[in-house]
mmCIF file of C-alpha atoms in Angstrom:
data_model
loop_
_atom_site.group_PDB
_atom_site.id
_atom_site.type_symbol
_atom_site.label_atom_id
_atom_site.label_comp_id
_atom_site.label_asym_id
_atom_site.label_seq_id
_atom_site.Cartn_x
_atom_site.Cartn_y
_atom_site.Cartn_z
ATOM 1 C CA UNK T 12 22.887 39.457 -19.380
ATOM 2 C CA UNK T 13 23.572 36.069 -19.703
ATOM 3 C CA UNK T 14 25.349 34.174 -22.919
ATOM 4 C CA UNK T 15 22.555 31.920 -25.228
ATOM 5 C CA UNK T 16 24.401 28.200 -23.717
ATOM 6 C CA UNK T 17 24.974 27.400 -27.506
ATOM 7 C CA UNK T 18 26.346 30.461 -28.198
ATOM 8 C CA UNK T 19 29.015 29.402 -25.531
ATOM 9 C CA UNK T 20 29.266 25.489 -26.662
ATOM 10 C CA UNK T 21 29.948 26.723 -29.832
ATOM 11 C CA UNK T 22 32.641 29.299 -28.346
ATOM 12 C CA UNK T 23 33.963 26.591 -26.847
ATOM 13 C CA UNK T 24 34.727 24.377 -30.216
ATOM 14 C CA UNK T 25 36.124 27.252 -32.079
ATOM 15 C CA UNK T 26 38.377 28.268 -29.324
ATOM 16 C CA UNK T 27 39.117 24.481 -29.618
ATOM 17 C CA UNK T 28 39.610 23.866 -32.652
ATOM 18 C CA UNK T 29 41.773 26.641 -33.481
ATOM 19 C CA UNK T 30 44.469 25.350 -31.001
ATOM 20 C CA UNK T 31 44.402 22.566 -32.251
ATOM 21 C CA UNK T 32 44.960 23.840 -35.804
ATOM 22 C CA UNK T 33 48.057 25.043 -34.348
ATOM 23 C CA UNK T 34 49.563 21.314 -33.746
ATOM 24 C CA UNK T 35 47.503 19.825 -37.109
ATOM 25 C CA UNK T 36 48.030 21.886 -40.081
ATOM 26 C CA UNK T 37 52.099 21.339 -40.657
ATOM 27 C CA UNK T 38 50.618 17.573 -40.390
ATOM 28 C CA UNK T 39 48.218 17.751 -42.709
ATOM 29 C CA UNK T 40 50.223 20.072 -45.181
ATOM 30 C CA UNK T 41 53.034 16.952 -45.155
ATOM 31 C CA UNK T 42 50.886 14.309 -45.681
ATOM 32 C CA UNK T 43 47.531 15.233 -47.305
ATOM 33 C CA UNK T 44 46.895 11.630 -48.904
ATOM 34 C CA UNK T 45 46.841 9.924 -46.133
ATOM 35 C CA UNK T 46 44.525 12.512 -44.414
ATOM 36 C CA UNK T 47 42.156 12.481 -48.072
ATOM 37 C CA UNK T 48 42.306 8.495 -47.246
ATOM 38 C CA UNK T 49 41.271 8.425 -43.700
ATOM 39 C CA UNK T 50 38.912 11.597 -44.088
ATOM 40 C CA UNK T 51 37.382 9.106 -47.414
ATOM 41 C CA UNK T 52 37.252 5.993 -45.120
ATOM 42 C CA UNK T 53 36.152 7.891 -42.246
ATOM 43 C CA UNK T 54 32.771 8.757 -44.452
ATOM 44 C CA UNK T 55 32.002 5.333 -46.159
ATOM 45 C CA UNK T 56 32.407 3.824 -42.811
ATOM 46 C CA UNK T 57 29.845 6.171 -41.550
ATOM 47 C CA UNK T 58 27.760 6.325 -44.104
ATOM 48 C CA UNK T 59 27.624 2.113 -44.394
ATOM 49 C CA UNK T 60 27.321 1.986 -41.014
ATOM 50 C CA UNK T 61 23.972 4.006 -40.893
ATOM 51 C CA UNK T 62 23.085 2.062 -43.577
ATOM 52 C CA UNK T 63 23.249 -1.351 -42.130
ATOM 53 C CA UNK T 64 21.390 -0.028 -39.003
ATOM 54 C CA UNK T 65 18.569 1.176 -40.690
ATOM 55 C CA UNK T 66 17.942 -2.175 -42.950
ATOM 56 C CA UNK T 67 18.009 -3.677 -39.365
ATOM 57 C CA UNK T 68 14.808 -1.828 -38.914
ATOM 58 C CA UNK T 69 12.068 -3.931 -40.727
ATOM 59 C CA UNK T 70 9.247 -1.508 -41.189
ATOM 60 C CA UNK T 71 11.775 0.737 -43.092
ATOM 61 C CA UNK T 72 13.277 -2.116 -45.138
ATOM 62 C CA UNK T 73 9.144 -2.779 -45.923
ATOM 63 C CA UNK T 74 8.367 0.545 -45.906
ATOM 64 C CA UNK T 75 11.238 3.061 -47.582
ATOM 65 C CA UNK T 76 8.726 6.314 -48.127
ATOM 66 C CA UNK T 77 8.105 6.472 -44.745
ATOM 67 C CA UNK T 78 11.779 6.834 -44.190
ATOM 68 C CA UNK T 79 12.450 8.957 -46.756
ATOM 69 C CA UNK T 80 9.446 11.270 -45.974
ATOM 70 C CA UNK T 81 11.048 11.377 -42.354
ATOM 71 C CA UNK T 82 14.470 12.456 -43.526
ATOM 72 C CA UNK T 83 13.052 15.225 -45.194
ATOM 73 C CA UNK T 84 10.501 16.389 -42.005
ATOM 74 C CA UNK T 85 14.150 16.353 -39.807
ATOM 75 C CA UNK T 86 15.916 18.577 -42.697
ATOM 76 C CA UNK T 87 13.212 20.898 -42.642
ATOM 77 C CA UNK T 88 12.675 20.868 -38.960
ATOM 78 C CA UNK T 89 16.343 21.335 -38.991
ATOM 79 C CA UNK T 90 16.060 24.730 -41.407
ATOM 80 C CA UNK T 91 13.366 25.637 -39.101
ATOM 81 C CA UNK T 92 15.469 25.548 -35.887
ATOM 82 C CA UNK T 93 18.740 27.230 -37.629
ATOM 83 C CA UNK T 94 15.811 30.094 -38.432
ATOM 84 C CA UNK T 95 14.323 30.542 -35.438
ATOM 85 C CA UNK T 96 18.185 30.716 -33.533
ATOM 86 C CA UNK T 97 19.071 33.172 -35.842
ATOM 87 C CA UNK T 98 20.954 31.878 -39.115
ATOM 88 C CA UNK T 99 22.583 33.901 -41.559
ATOM 89 C CA UNK T 100 20.618 35.641 -43.722
ATOM 90 C CA UNK T 101 17.018 35.365 -41.292
#
């Protein structure tokens, strides 16, 4: 029986993560504040970039409630997808 393609991709990513972890963990332990700053900066840059991108769409600027509804709908659909793919607790 064939494996699920999503499961194959997750397995490959886990192997890549585990392999990379062998090299990155010593550096992360040696310079924790540097990496904390880099992660914080990256998260803030992504958030600000997304915010600026949304402000380019005039419909969302004029109707922020629609944007909130779209966000809630995407979260609900993500939850349904998680359950249908056999997520934990299902």
